Coordinates of C-alpha atoms in Angstrom, one line a residue:
M1 CA 13.5 6.5 34.5
A2 CA 15.1 7.2 31.1
S3 CA 18.5 6.0 32.3
S4 CA 17.1 2.8 33.8
L5 CA 15.7 1.4 30.6
P6 CA 17.9 -1.3 29.1
S7 CA 19.1 -1.0 25.6
E8 CA 16.9 -3.8 24.3
C9 CA 13.8 -2.1 25.5
L10 CA 14.8 1.2 24.0
S11 CA 15.5 -0.5 20.7
H12 CA 11.9 -2.0 20.6
I13 CA 10.4 1.4 21.6
F14 CA 12.2 3.3 18.9
E15 CA 11.4 0.8 16.2
N16 CA 7.7 1.7 16.7
L17 CA 8.7 5.3 15.9
S18 CA 10.6 4.3 12.7
N19 CA 8.4 6.7 10.6
D20 CA 8.5 9.6 13.0
R21 CA 11.7 11.6 12.3
A22 CA 10.9 14.4 14.7
S23 CA 10.5 12.1 17.7
L24 CA 13.6 10.1 16.9
R25 CA 15.6 13.3 16.6
N26 CA 14.4 14.4 20.0
C27 CA 15.4 11.0 21.4
L28 CA 19.0 11.6 20.2
L29 CA 19.4 14.4 22.7
V30 CA 18.4 12.6 25.9
N31 CA 21.6 10.8 26.7
R32 CA 24.3 8.6 25.1
L33 CA 22.3 5.4 25.5
W34 CA 19.2 6.8 23.9
C35 CA 21.3 8.4 21.2
L36 CA 23.0 5.0 20.3
N37 CA 19.6 3.3 20.1
A38 CA 17.7 6.0 18.3
V39 CA 20.4 6.7 15.6
T40 CA 20.2 3.1 14.4
V41 CA 16.5 3.4 13.8
L42 CA 16.6 6.9 12.4
W43 CA 19.2 5.9 9.8
S44 CA 17.8 2.5 9.1
Q45 CA 15.7 3.8 6.2
P46 CA 16.8 7.4 5.4
F47 CA 15.9 7.2 1.7
H48 CA 12.3 6.2 2.7
L49 CA 11.9 8.8 5.3
V50 CA 13.0 11.7 3.1
N51 CA 10.5 10.8 0.4
V52 CA 7.4 10.3 2.6
C53 CA 5.0 12.9 4.0
P54 CA 6.0 13.8 7.6
S55 CA 2.3 14.1 8.4
K56 CA 0.1 11.0 8.3
T57 CA -2.8 12.8 6.6
T58 CA -3.0 10.4 3.8
S59 CA -6.8 10.8 3.3
S60 CA -6.3 14.5 2.4
N61 CA -3.6 13.6 -0.1
T62 CA -1.5 16.5 1.1
C63 CA 2.0 17.0 2.3
I64 CA 3.1 19.6 4.9
R65 CA 6.4 20.2 3.1
S66 CA 7.1 22.4 0.2
Q67 CA 9.0 21.0 -2.8
K68 CA 12.0 23.1 -2.0
K69 CA 12.2 21.8 1.5
R70 CA 12.1 18.2 0.3
L71 CA 14.8 18.8 -2.3
I72 CA 17.1 20.4 0.3
Q73 CA 16.5 17.5 2.8
C74 CA 17.4 15.1 0.0
S75 CA 20.5 17.1 -0.8
I76 CA 21.6 17.0 2.9
L77 CA 21.1 13.3 3.1
L78 CA 23.0 12.6 -0.2
N79 CA 25.9 14.9 0.8
I80 CA 26.3 12.9 4.0
Y81 CA 26.4 9.6 2.1
L82 CA 28.8 11.0 -0.5
S83 CA 31.1 12.0 2.3
F84 CA 31.7 8.3 3.0
L85 CA 32.9 7.5 -0.6
S86 CA 36.6 6.7 -0.9
K87 CA 38.9 9.3 -2.5
E88 CA 39.1 7.2 -5.6
E89 CA 35.3 7.1 -5.9
K90 CA 35.0 10.9 -5.4
L91 CA 37.7 11.4 -8.0
T92 CA 35.8 9.3 -10.5
L93 CA 32.7 11.5 -10.1
I94 CA 34.8 14.7 -10.4
N95 CA 36.5 13.4 -13.6
N96 CA 33.0 12.9 -15.0
K97 CA 32.2 16.6 -14.5
I98 CA 30.1 16.0 -11.4
K99 CA 30.7 18.8 -9.1
L100 CA 30.5 17.7 -5.4
Q101 CA 30.0 20.2 -2.6
Q102 CA 32.8 20.7 -0.2
Q103 CA 32.3 18.0 2.3
R104 CA 33.5 17.5 5.8
N105 CA 36.0 14.7 6.6
T106 CA 34.1 11.5 7.6
G107 CA 36.2 11.4 10.7
G108 CA 34.1 14.4 11.9
F109 CA 31.0 12.3 11.9
T110 CA 30.0 10.6 15.2
F111 CA 28.9 7.5 13.3
N112 CA 29.3 5.8 10.0
Y113 CA 25.6 6.2 9.1
V114 CA 25.8 3.8 6.1
E115 CA 26.3 1.0 8.6
F116 CA 22.9 1.5 10.0
L117 CA 21.0 1.1 6.7
R118 CA 18.6 -1.9 7.0
Y119 CA 15.9 -1.1 4.3
L120 CA 17.0 -0.2 0.8
D121 CA 14.6 0.6 -2.1
L122 CA 16.6 1.4 -5.2
E123 CA 13.7 3.4 -6.5
E124 CA 13.8 5.6 -3.4
L125 CA 17.5 5.9 -3.7
F126 CA 17.2 7.0 -7.4
I127 CA 14.5 9.5 -6.5
T128 CA 16.7 11.0 -3.8
V129 CA 19.6 11.3 -6.3
R130 CA 17.4 13.2 -8.8
S131 CA 16.2 15.5 -6.0
W132 CA 19.9 16.1 -5.0
K133 CA 20.6 17.1 -8.6
Q134 CA 17.7 19.4 -8.7
C135 CA 18.7 21.0 -5.5
L136 CA 22.1 21.8 -6.9
S137 CA 20.4 23.9 -9.6
L138 CA 18.6 26.1 -7.0
S139 CA 19.9 29.7 -7.0
K140 CA 21.0 31.4 -3.8
S141 CA 17.9 33.7 -3.9
Q142 CA 15.7 30.6 -4.0
L143 CA 17.4 29.2 -0.9
I144 CA 16.8 32.4 0.9
S145 CA 13.2 32.3 -0.2
Y146 CA 12.9 28.8 1.2
N147 CA 14.2 29.9 4.6
N148 CA 11.6 32.7 4.6
D149 CA 8.9 30.2 3.7
I150 CA 9.8 28.1 6.8
N151 CA 9.5 31.2 9.1
N152 CA 6.2 32.3 7.6
N153 CA 4.6 28.8 8.0
S154 CA 5.2 28.4 11.8
P155 CA 2.7 26.2 13.7
K156 CA 1.3 29.2 15.6
L157 CA 0.4 31.1 12.5
K158 CA -1.2 28.0 11.0
R159 CA -3.3 27.3 14.1
S160 CA -4.5 30.9 14.3
N161 CA -5.9 30.8 10.8
S162 CA -7.2 27.2 10.7
K163 CA -10.7 28.0 11.8
K164 CA -11.1 30.8 9.3
K165 CA -9.8 28.6 6.5
L166 CA -12.1 25.8 7.5
I167 CA -15.2 28.0 7.3
N168 CA -14.1 29.5 3.9
S169 CA -13.5 26.1 2.5
I170 CA -17.0 25.0 3.4
K171 CA -18.6 28.0 1.9
S172 CA -16.8 27.4 -1.4
L173 CA -17.4 23.6 -1.3
K174 CA -20.0 23.5 -4.1
N175 CA -18.0 25.6 -6.5
I176 CA -14.5 24.0 -6.0
L177 CA -13.7 20.7 -7.6
S178 CA -10.1 20.5 -6.4
R179 CA -7.7 22.6 -4.5
K180 CA -3.9 22.6 -4.3
K181 CA -2.6 23.1 -0.8
H182 CA 0.9 24.3 -1.9
S183 CA 2.1 26.6 -4.6
T184 CA 4.3 24.9 -7.2
F185 CA 7.8 26.1 -8.0
N186 CA 9.9 25.5 -11.0
V187 CA 13.5 24.4 -10.6
N188 CA 15.9 26.0 -13.0
K189 CA 17.5 23.6 -15.3
A190 CA 21.2 23.1 -14.8
V191 CA 23.7 21.5 -17.2
F192 CA 24.7 18.0 -16.1
P193 CA 26.2 15.1 -17.9
V194 CA 23.6 12.6 -19.1
S195 CA 25.0 9.9 -16.8
V196 CA 25.0 11.9 -13.5
D197 CA 22.0 10.0 -12.1
R198 CA 23.4 6.6 -12.9
L199 CA 27.0 7.4 -11.7
I200 CA 25.8 8.8 -8.4
S201 CA 23.4 6.0 -7.7
Y202 CA 25.9 3.4 -8.8
S203 CA 28.5 4.9 -6.5
L204 CA 26.1 4.9 -3.6
A205 CA 24.9 1.4 -4.2
K206 CA 28.5 0.2 -4.2
L207 CA 29.1 2.1 -1.0
I208 CA 26.0 0.5 0.7
M209 CA 27.1 -3.0 -0.4
R210 CA 30.5 -2.3 1.1
D211 CA 29.6 -0.5 4.4
S212 CA 26.1 -1.7 5.3
K213 CA 26.5 -4.7 7.6
K214 CA 23.0 -6.1 7.7
L215 CA 20.5 -5.3 5.1
N216 CA 17.0 -6.6 5.9
L217 CA 15.0 -5.5 2.9
L218 CA 16.0 -5.0 -0.7
S219 CA 13.3 -3.5 -3.0
I220 CA 13.4 -2.6 -6.7
D221 CA 9.8 -1.3 -7.0
P222 CA 8.9 1.3 -9.6
T223 CA 5.3 1.2 -8.4
I224 CA 6.6 2.4 -5.0
G225 CA 4.9 -0.7 -3.6
D226 CA 4.4 -0.8 0.1
S227 CA 7.1 1.7 0.8
I228 CA 6.2 5.2 -0.4
K229 CA 2.7 5.1 -1.9
N230 CA 0.8 5.4 1.4
Y231 CA 2.5 8.6 2.4
R232 CA 4.0 9.9 -0.8
C233 CA 4.6 13.6 -0.9
N234 CA 2.4 15.7 -3.2
C235 CA 5.4 17.7 -4.2
M236 CA 7.0 14.7 -5.8
D237 CA 6.8 13.9 -9.5
P238 CA 3.9 11.5 -10.4
I239 CA 5.0 7.8 -10.4
F240 CA 3.1 7.2 -13.6
S241 CA 2.8 8.7 -17.1
I242 CA -0.1 8.4 -19.5
D243 CA 0.3 6.7 -22.8
N244 CA -1.5 7.6 -26.1
Y245 CA -4.4 5.4 -25.2
G246 CA -4.9 6.9 -21.7
N247 CA -3.4 4.0 -19.8
Q248 CA -1.3 4.6 -16.7
I249 CA 2.3 3.5 -17.2
F250 CA 4.7 3.3 -14.2
K251 CA 7.8 5.3 -14.8
Q252 CA 11.0 3.2 -14.7
S253 CA 13.6 5.2 -12.8
V254 CA 16.2 2.6 -11.7
P255 CA 18.7 1.9 -14.6
E256 CA 18.7 -1.7 -15.6
E257 CA 22.4 -2.2 -14.9
H258 CA 21.7 -1.5 -11.2
L259 CA 19.8 -4.9 -11.2
L260 CA 23.4 -6.3 -10.9
I261 CA 23.6 -5.0 -7.3
A262 CA 24.0 -8.5 -5.9
T263 CA 27.3 -8.8 -7.8
Y264 CA 28.8 -5.6 -6.4
P265 CA 31.9 -5.9 -4.0
G266 CA 30.7 -6.6 -0.5
A267 CA 27.2 -7.9 -1.6
N268 CA 27.9 -11.3 0.0
G269 CA 28.2 -9.8 3.5
C270 CA 25.5 -7.1 3.0
L271 CA 22.8 -9.3 1.4
S272 CA 23.3 -12.6 3.2
P273 CA 21.0 -11.5 6.2
L274 CA 18.3 -10.3 3.8
T275 CA 14.8 -11.3 4.9
E276 CA 12.6 -9.4 2.5
F277 CA 13.0 -9.1 -1.3
I278 CA 10.7 -7.0 -3.6
C279 CA 11.3 -6.8 -7.3
T280 CA 8.5 -5.5 -9.5
T281 CA 10.7 -3.7 -12.0
R282 CA 10.0 -4.4 -15.7
G283 CA 13.7 -4.9 -16.3
T284 CA 15.7 -8.1 -16.9
K285 CA 15.8 -9.9 -13.6
W286 CA 17.2 -13.3 -14.2
R287 CA 20.8 -12.2 -13.4
L288 CA 19.7 -10.7 -10.1
F289 CA 17.8 -13.9 -9.2
H290 CA 20.7 -16.0 -10.1
A291 CA 23.2 -14.0 -8.1
M292 CA 21.0 -13.8 -5.0
S293 CA 20.3 -17.5 -5.0
S294 CA 23.9 -18.1 -4.0
I295 CA 23.9 -15.3 -1.4
C296 CA 20.5 -15.1 0.3
Q297 CA 19.2 -18.1 2.1
Q298 CA 17.3 -16.3 4.9
L299 CA 14.4 -14.7 2.9
K300 CA 11.0 -14.8 4.6
M301 CA 9.2 -12.8 1.9
I302 CA 9.5 -12.6 -1.9
Y303 CA 7.4 -10.3 -4.0
V304 CA 8.1 -10.3 -7.8
D305 CA 6.5 -9.2 -11.0
M306 CA 7.0 -11.5 -13.9
G307 CA 5.0 -9.7 -16.6
G308 CA 7.6 -8.9 -19.2
Y309 CA 9.9 -5.9 -19.9
D310 CA 9.4 -2.2 -20.5
S311 CA 11.4 -2.5 -23.8
W312 CA 8.7 -4.8 -25.2
S313 CA 6.2 -2.9 -27.2
N314 CA 3.6 -5.7 -27.1
V315 CA 1.8 -6.5 -23.9
G316 CA -0.3 -9.5 -22.8
L317 CA -0.4 -13.2 -23.1
Q318 CA -1.9 -13.2 -26.5
T319 CA 0.8 -11.0 -28.1
Y320 CA 4.0 -12.4 -26.6
T321 CA 6.4 -13.7 -29.3
E322 CA 8.1 -17.1 -29.0
P323 CA 11.5 -15.6 -28.0
Q324 CA 9.8 -13.4 -25.4
M325 CA 8.0 -16.4 -23.9
Q326 CA 11.3 -18.3 -23.7
E327 CA 12.9 -15.3 -22.0
L328 CA 10.1 -15.3 -19.4
E329 CA 10.5 -19.1 -18.9
W330 CA 14.2 -18.6 -18.3
E331 CA 13.5 -15.8 -15.8
A332 CA 11.0 -18.1 -14.0
K333 CA 13.6 -20.9 -13.8
N334 CA 16.1 -18.5 -12.1
L335 CA 13.4 -17.3 -9.7
A336 CA 12.7 -21.0 -9.0
T337 CA 16.4 -21.4 -8.1
L338 CA 16.2 -18.5 -5.7
I339 CA 13.0 -20.0 -4.0
R340 CA 14.6 -23.4 -3.6
S341 CA 17.7 -21.9 -2.0
Q342 CA 15.7 -20.5 1.0
I343 CA 15.7 -22.2 4.3
S344 CA 12.2 -21.1 5.5
L345 CA 10.2 -18.9 3.1
N346 CA 7.0 -17.7 4.8
K347 CA 5.4 -15.3 2.3
F348 CA 5.3 -15.3 -1.5
I349 CA 3.6 -12.7 -3.8
L350 CA 3.6 -13.2 -7.6
S351 CA 2.3 -10.6 -10.1
R352 CA 1.6 -11.5 -13.7
G353 CA 3.4 -14.8 -13.7
E354 CA 1.2 -16.8 -16.1
I355 CA 4.2 -17.9 -18.2
G356 CA 6.4 -20.1 -16.1
L357 CA 3.7 -20.6 -13.4
N358 CA 4.3 -24.3 -13.2
T359 CA 8.0 -23.9 -12.8
I360 CA 7.5 -21.4 -10.0
L361 CA 4.9 -23.4 -8.1
N362 CA 7.1 -26.6 -8.4
A363 CA 9.9 -24.6 -6.7
L364 CA 7.5 -23.5 -3.9
T365 CA 7.0 -27.1 -2.9
S366 CA 10.5 -26.9 -1.4
Q367 CA 8.9 -24.5 1.2
V368 CA 5.9 -26.7 2.0
T369 CA 6.6 -26.7 5.8
S370 CA 7.1 -23.0 6.2
L371 CA 4.9 -21.2 3.6
R372 CA 1.9 -19.5 5.2
Y373 CA 1.0 -16.7 2.8
V374 CA 0.5 -16.8 -1.0
E375 CA -0.8 -13.9 -3.2
F376 CA -1.4 -13.6 -6.9
I377 CA -1.9 -10.2 -8.6
N378 CA -3.1 -9.3 -12.1
F379 CA -3.4 -12.9 -13.3
D380 CA -5.2 -13.7 -16.5
T381 CA -5.5 -17.4 -16.5
E382 CA -8.3 -18.1 -19.0
L383 CA -6.0 -20.0 -21.2
S384 CA -5.6 -23.5 -19.8
Q385 CA -2.0 -24.0 -21.1
W386 CA -0.7 -21.7 -18.5
G387 CA -1.1 -24.4 -15.9
S388 CA -3.0 -24.8 -12.7
L389 CA -2.7 -24.2 -8.9
E390 CA -2.6 -27.9 -8.2
K391 CA 0.7 -27.7 -6.4
L392 CA -0.9 -25.5 -3.7
I393 CA -2.7 -28.5 -2.4
E394 CA 0.5 -29.7 -0.8
F395 CA 0.7 -26.5 1.4
T396 CA -1.4 -27.8 4.2
G397 CA 0.1 -25.1 6.5
L398 CA -1.1 -22.3 4.3
K399 CA -3.1 -19.6 6.2
T400 CA -3.6 -16.8 3.7
L401 CA -4.6 -17.1 0.0
K402 CA -5.2 -13.9 -2.0
F403 CA -6.1 -13.2 -5.7
I404 CA -6.0 -9.5 -6.5
S405 CA -7.4 -8.3 -9.9
C406 CA -7.3 -11.8 -11.4
K407 CA -9.4 -13.7 -14.0
L408 CA -9.5 -17.2 -12.5
S409 CA -10.5 -19.9 -14.8
D410 CA -12.0 -23.2 -13.6
I411 CA -9.1 -25.1 -15.1
L412 CA -6.7 -23.2 -13.0
M413 CA -8.8 -23.3 -9.8
K414 CA -10.6 -26.7 -9.7
P415 CA -7.5 -28.7 -8.7
L416 CA -7.6 -26.7 -5.4
V417 CA -11.0 -27.9 -4.5
S418 CA -11.4 -31.3 -6.3
N419 CA -10.1 -33.3 -3.4
P420 CA -13.0 -34.7 -1.3
I421 CA -10.9 -34.3 1.9
S422 CA -10.5 -30.7 3.2
L423 CA -6.9 -29.8 2.8
F424 CA -6.9 -26.1 3.6
R425 CA -7.5 -24.4 6.9
L426 CA -7.2 -20.8 5.7
T427 CA -7.6 -17.9 8.0
T428 CA -7.7 -15.3 5.2
I429 CA -9.2 -15.5 1.7
E430 CA -9.2 -12.4 -0.5
M431 CA -10.4 -12.2 -4.1
S432 CA -10.6 -8.4 -4.5
D433 CA -11.5 -7.3 -8.1
S434 CA -11.2 -11.0 -9.2
T435 CA -13.6 -13.2 -11.1
S436 CA -14.2 -16.8 -10.1
S437 CA -17.0 -19.4 -10.3
P438 CA -19.2 -19.6 -7.2
E439 CA -18.5 -23.4 -6.9
I440 CA -14.8 -22.6 -6.3
V441 CA -15.5 -19.9 -3.7
L442 CA -18.0 -22.2 -1.9
K443 CA -15.5 -25.1 -1.6
L444 CA -12.7 -22.8 -0.3
I445 CA -15.0 -21.4 2.3
E446 CA -16.3 -24.9 3.4
D447 CA -12.8 -26.3 3.6
S448 CA -11.6 -23.4 5.7
G449 CA -14.5 -23.6 8.0
S450 CA -14.2 -22.2 11.5
S451 CA -10.5 -21.2 10.8
L452 CA -11.6 -18.5 8.4
K453 CA -11.5 -15.0 9.9
Y454 CA -10.9 -12.6 7.0
L455 CA -12.9 -12.9 3.8
T456 CA -13.0 -10.5 0.8
L457 CA -15.0 -11.6 -2.2
G458 CA -15.0 -10.0 -5.7
D459 CA -17.2 -10.9 -8.7
H460 CA -17.9 -14.5 -7.7
Y461 CA -21.4 -15.2 -8.8
N462 CA -23.0 -16.5 -11.9
K463 CA -25.3 -13.8 -13.3
D464 CA -27.5 -16.6 -14.8
D465 CA -28.0 -18.1 -11.4
S466 CA -29.8 -15.7 -9.0
D467 CA -29.1 -18.0 -6.0
S468 CA -25.3 -18.1 -6.4
I469 CA -24.5 -15.3 -3.9
C470 CA -27.3 -16.3 -1.6
N471 CA -25.7 -19.7 -1.3
I472 CA -22.3 -18.2 -0.6
I473 CA -23.6 -16.0 2.2
E474 CA -25.5 -18.9 3.7
T475 CA -22.4 -21.1 3.5
I476 CA -20.3 -18.4 5.3
A477 CA -22.9 -18.2 8.0
K478 CA -23.0 -22.0 8.3
Y479 CA -19.3 -22.8 8.3
C480 CA -17.5 -19.7 9.5
P481 CA -18.6 -18.7 13.1
N482 CA -15.3 -17.0 13.8
L483 CA -15.4 -14.6 10.9
V484 CA -13.9 -11.2 11.9
N485 CA -13.8 -9.3 8.6
F486 CA -16.3 -9.6 5.8
S487 CA -16.2 -7.6 2.5
S488 CA -18.2 -8.5 -0.6
I489 CA -20.4 -7.4 -3.5
V490 CA -24.0 -7.8 -2.3
S491 CA -27.0 -7.7 -4.6
V492 CA -30.4 -6.5 -3.4
R493 CA -31.5 -10.2 -3.7
E494 CA -29.0 -11.2 -1.0
I495 CA -29.8 -8.5 1.6
S496 CA -32.1 -10.8 3.5
Q497 CA -29.2 -13.3 3.9
L498 CA -27.1 -10.6 5.7
L499 CA -29.2 -11.0 8.8
T500 CA -28.4 -14.7 8.8
L501 CA -24.7 -13.9 8.4
F502 CA -24.7 -11.3 11.2
T503 CA -26.5 -13.7 13.5
F504 CA -24.2 -16.7 13.1
C505 CA -21.0 -14.7 12.9
P506 CA -20.9 -12.8 16.3
Q507 CA -17.2 -12.0 16.1
L508 CA -17.5 -9.7 13.1
E509 CA -15.5 -6.5 13.6
S510 CA -15.4 -5.2 10.0
V511 CA -18.2 -5.3 7.4
T512 CA -17.9 -3.8 3.9
L513 CA -20.8 -4.1 1.5
R514 CA -20.4 -3.1 -2.2
Q515 CA -23.0 -3.0 -5.0
P516 CA -22.8 -4.8 -8.4
L517 CA -22.3 -2.5 -11.3
E518 CA -25.6 -3.3 -12.8
E519 CA -27.4 -2.1 -9.6
F520 CA -25.6 1.2 -9.4
N521 CA -28.8 3.3 -9.1
V522 CA -31.0 0.6 -7.5
I523 CA -32.3 2.1 -4.2
E524 CA -33.4 -0.5 -1.7
D525 CA -35.0 0.1 1.7
I526 CA -33.0 -1.6 4.5
N527 CA -34.8 -0.1 7.5
W528 CA -36.0 -3.6 8.4
L529 CA -32.4 -4.8 8.5
F530 CA -31.3 -2.2 11.0
D531 CA -34.4 -2.8 13.0
Q532 CA -33.8 -6.5 13.2
M533 CA -30.1 -6.0 14.1
S534 CA -31.2 -3.7 16.9
E535 CA -33.8 -6.1 18.2
L536 CA -31.3 -9.0 18.2
Q537 CA -28.5 -6.8 19.3
L538 CA -26.2 -8.0 16.5
L539 CA -22.7 -6.8 15.5
R540 CA -21.8 -5.8 19.1
K541 CA -18.1 -6.0 18.2
L542 CA -18.3 -4.1 15.0
R543 CA -15.5 -1.5 14.6
H544 CA -15.7 -0.7 10.9
L545 CA -18.8 -0.5 8.7
A546 CA -18.8 0.6 5.1
I547 CA -22.1 0.6 3.0
Q548 CA -20.9 1.4 -0.5
T549 CA -24.4 1.1 -2.0
P550 CA -27.4 3.4 -2.7
W551 CA -29.5 1.6 -0.1
S552 CA -31.9 3.7 1.9
F553 CA -32.6 3.9 5.7
L554 CA -34.1 6.4 8.1
P555 CA -32.2 8.2 10.9
R556 CA -34.5 6.5 13.4
S557 CA -33.3 3.0 12.3
L558 CA -29.7 4.0 12.4
N559 CA -30.1 5.5 15.9
R560 CA -31.9 2.4 17.2
F561 CA -29.1 0.2 16.0
L562 CA -26.3 2.3 17.5
V563 CA -28.1 2.5 20.8
S564 CA -29.3 -1.1 21.1
S565 CA -26.3 -2.9 19.7
N566 CA -23.8 -0.3 21.0
P567 CA -21.0 -1.3 18.6
P568 CA -17.6 0.1 19.3
L569 CA -17.4 1.7 15.9
K570 CA -14.2 3.5 14.9
S571 CA -14.8 3.9 11.2
L572 CA -17.9 4.5 9.2
E573 CA -18.5 4.9 5.4
F574 CA -21.7 5.6 3.5
S575 CA -20.9 5.9 -0.3
C576 CA -23.3 6.6 -3.1
S577 CA -26.1 7.2 -0.6
H578 CA -29.4 8.7 -1.7
C579 CA -30.7 9.0 1.8
F580 CA -28.0 10.3 4.1
S581 CA -29.0 13.7 5.5
D582 CA -28.4 16.2 8.3
A583 CA -30.5 14.0 10.6
H584 CA -28.3 11.0 9.9
L585 CA -25.2 13.0 10.7
D586 CA -26.7 14.2 13.9
V587 CA -27.4 10.6 15.0
I588 CA -23.7 9.7 14.4
L589 CA -22.3 12.7 16.2
R590 CA -24.7 12.1 19.1
C591 CA -24.2 8.4 19.5
L592 CA -20.6 8.0 18.6
G593 CA -19.0 11.4 19.1
K594 CA -15.2 11.5 19.4
N595 CA -15.1 7.7 19.7
L596 CA -15.5 7.6 15.9
K597 CA -12.1 8.2 14.3
R598 CA -13.1 8.1 10.6
L599 CA -16.3 9.1 8.7
K600 CA -16.6 9.1 4.9
L601 CA -19.8 10.4 3.3
I602 CA -20.8 10.4 -0.4
T603 CA -24.4 11.5 -0.6
C604 CA -26.9 13.1 -2.9
K605 CA -28.4 15.0 0.0
E606 CA -27.3 18.5 0.9
I607 CA -25.6 18.7 4.3
D608 CA -25.7 21.9 6.4
D609 CA -22.4 23.8 6.7
N610 CA -22.6 24.0 10.5
R611 CA -23.0 20.3 10.8
I612 CA -20.0 19.8 8.6
I613 CA -18.0 22.1 10.9
D614 CA -19.2 20.0 13.9
A615 CA -18.1 16.8 12.2
L616 CA -14.7 18.3 11.3
E617 CA -14.1 19.4 14.8
T618 CA -15.4 16.1 16.4
I619 CA -14.1 13.4 14.1
Q620 CA -10.4 13.0 13.5
D621 CA -10.7 11.9 9.8
F622 CA -13.8 13.3 8.2
E623 CA -14.4 13.3 4.4
F624 CA -17.5 14.6 2.7
K625 CA -18.3 14.3 -1.0
P626 CA -21.7 15.4 -2.3
F627 CA -22.4 13.9 -5.7
I628 CA -25.0 13.9 -8.5
P629 CA -25.5 10.7 -10.5
V630 CA -25.0 11.4 -14.2
H631 CA -25.7 8.7 -16.7
G632 CA -24.7 6.0 -14.3
S633 CA -21.7 7.8 -13.0
C634 CA -21.0 10.3 -10.2
Q635 CA -19.9 13.9 -10.3
F636 CA -17.9 14.9 -7.1
N637 CA -17.0 17.8 -5.0
H638 CA -15.3 17.1 -1.7
I639 CA -14.0 18.4 1.6
Q640 CA -12.0 16.6 4.1
K641 CA -10.0 17.1 7.3

């Protein structure tokens, strides 16, 4: 059977295993055809794979690797890449007092692994280089200790002790606030030239531009964006530092001169097939945009941060100097040139681009026939001179519009909804952690109508108008019968409208209900809501339910809903609950059992240890956090599987 599968099928299969190194390595050993197809996937993103957690236990925020193991894996990867440097490039490193390990001749490798690289994040590359440098400082005794650690942590030993550890962790739950799963270890400092990180990463970037034949993604993302953050190893250094005011500051690792990567020899051939470009660095980007505009015409996705530079001590629209504003305008103009050079841009994400917004949106009109997804992040648009979103009216093919952590002024937003004729047919609207007037939200929902399937609302109601959210929920129920995903802040005044929403939106698969800050400790009885949903057999397609409010309901009402409506729930969350008890947990385990894949509980009630053990053994991803409200805040302990 293995030998009968064509190469095209194997390639698609292995792409679905792109984050599973162990399975891909096993595929290399089947036969030559499997090896040829698996190796291209395994080496398509090596700097990503070596910096993510091999286990997918993201909810537990743990990594199954020790720090030493990760450092050694990074070192092995870097040594392989360094083997493909030319003799002149190796001599340059040696002349700069960078000691390279004795490397095998590249003719001894079965493949030129650099050719397979498809996804390059310069931040991941630079992290790997630093780990390689740290590994060189490990003493021989530490390497021997590392090998012993591997032998002492075999899967058999871990399985034999797992039950005992589980019981012990539950007994100590109330006394433990946090627990580290792995011991830390200090790397001895070695003497290196100051420029070693830059020289090595510069040499490798040039090597990649020269030898990689088809790069699909280029990312320069100090926040680790969508690449590492979901499965980031605990043993890695934190991606942010804390300033004197307690604010989180993302560390800038990639040297600014590496933003000239598009000018390196071979960049024309390597970057011309590029389809995704992410650049959220706080460095000077206009040269990169300018160089890429003449090379890359196939981009489908662009994600950029236009919020100024790390070297600027002042932050924010109100404090930019005139020269800084001119610099940002110039950067926006070069980004606009890059946008206009694309043949068919599909997705555009802009973070902190208030200055130069009109320039950027004017350029986006060149993609009016292809653009389907637009997202704005961290916008503060309360000052009218930063422009408006009027140009988005021209994008009649737009399907997804998102505002994440934005302050949306009426002056910015009203041009979107001022036209009496419905222009948008959006399938997704998201306004997470964003503020906007209810009139704007209502018009976007009405215009989208039956096309709308995914809706996430933030702080969107007028606190002086008690009917504002009621009107929004009623509008959703009236105009959006095909809604699949609903997430919103819901005040106690609007609970009664939820029944209308659930009745007229029978396709709902995901519901997330959050509380307003001013109602943090307001406990509301919703037994009647569960009883009505049971009687009408509502939410029969529900797969995810999150009630992140202190609302109260009896186990009987929950049981009746789960039995009568029989929703195919896979994920449940009850946060800040003042009512959830052993009896509620019994209902969930009895009615859903192993069909439920995730359960998160944050409750004031004490849960019996034996029931927690049952939940841990039954539910794949179980998390329990007892809390005590203290002056409007919560004090947490937690246990999770």
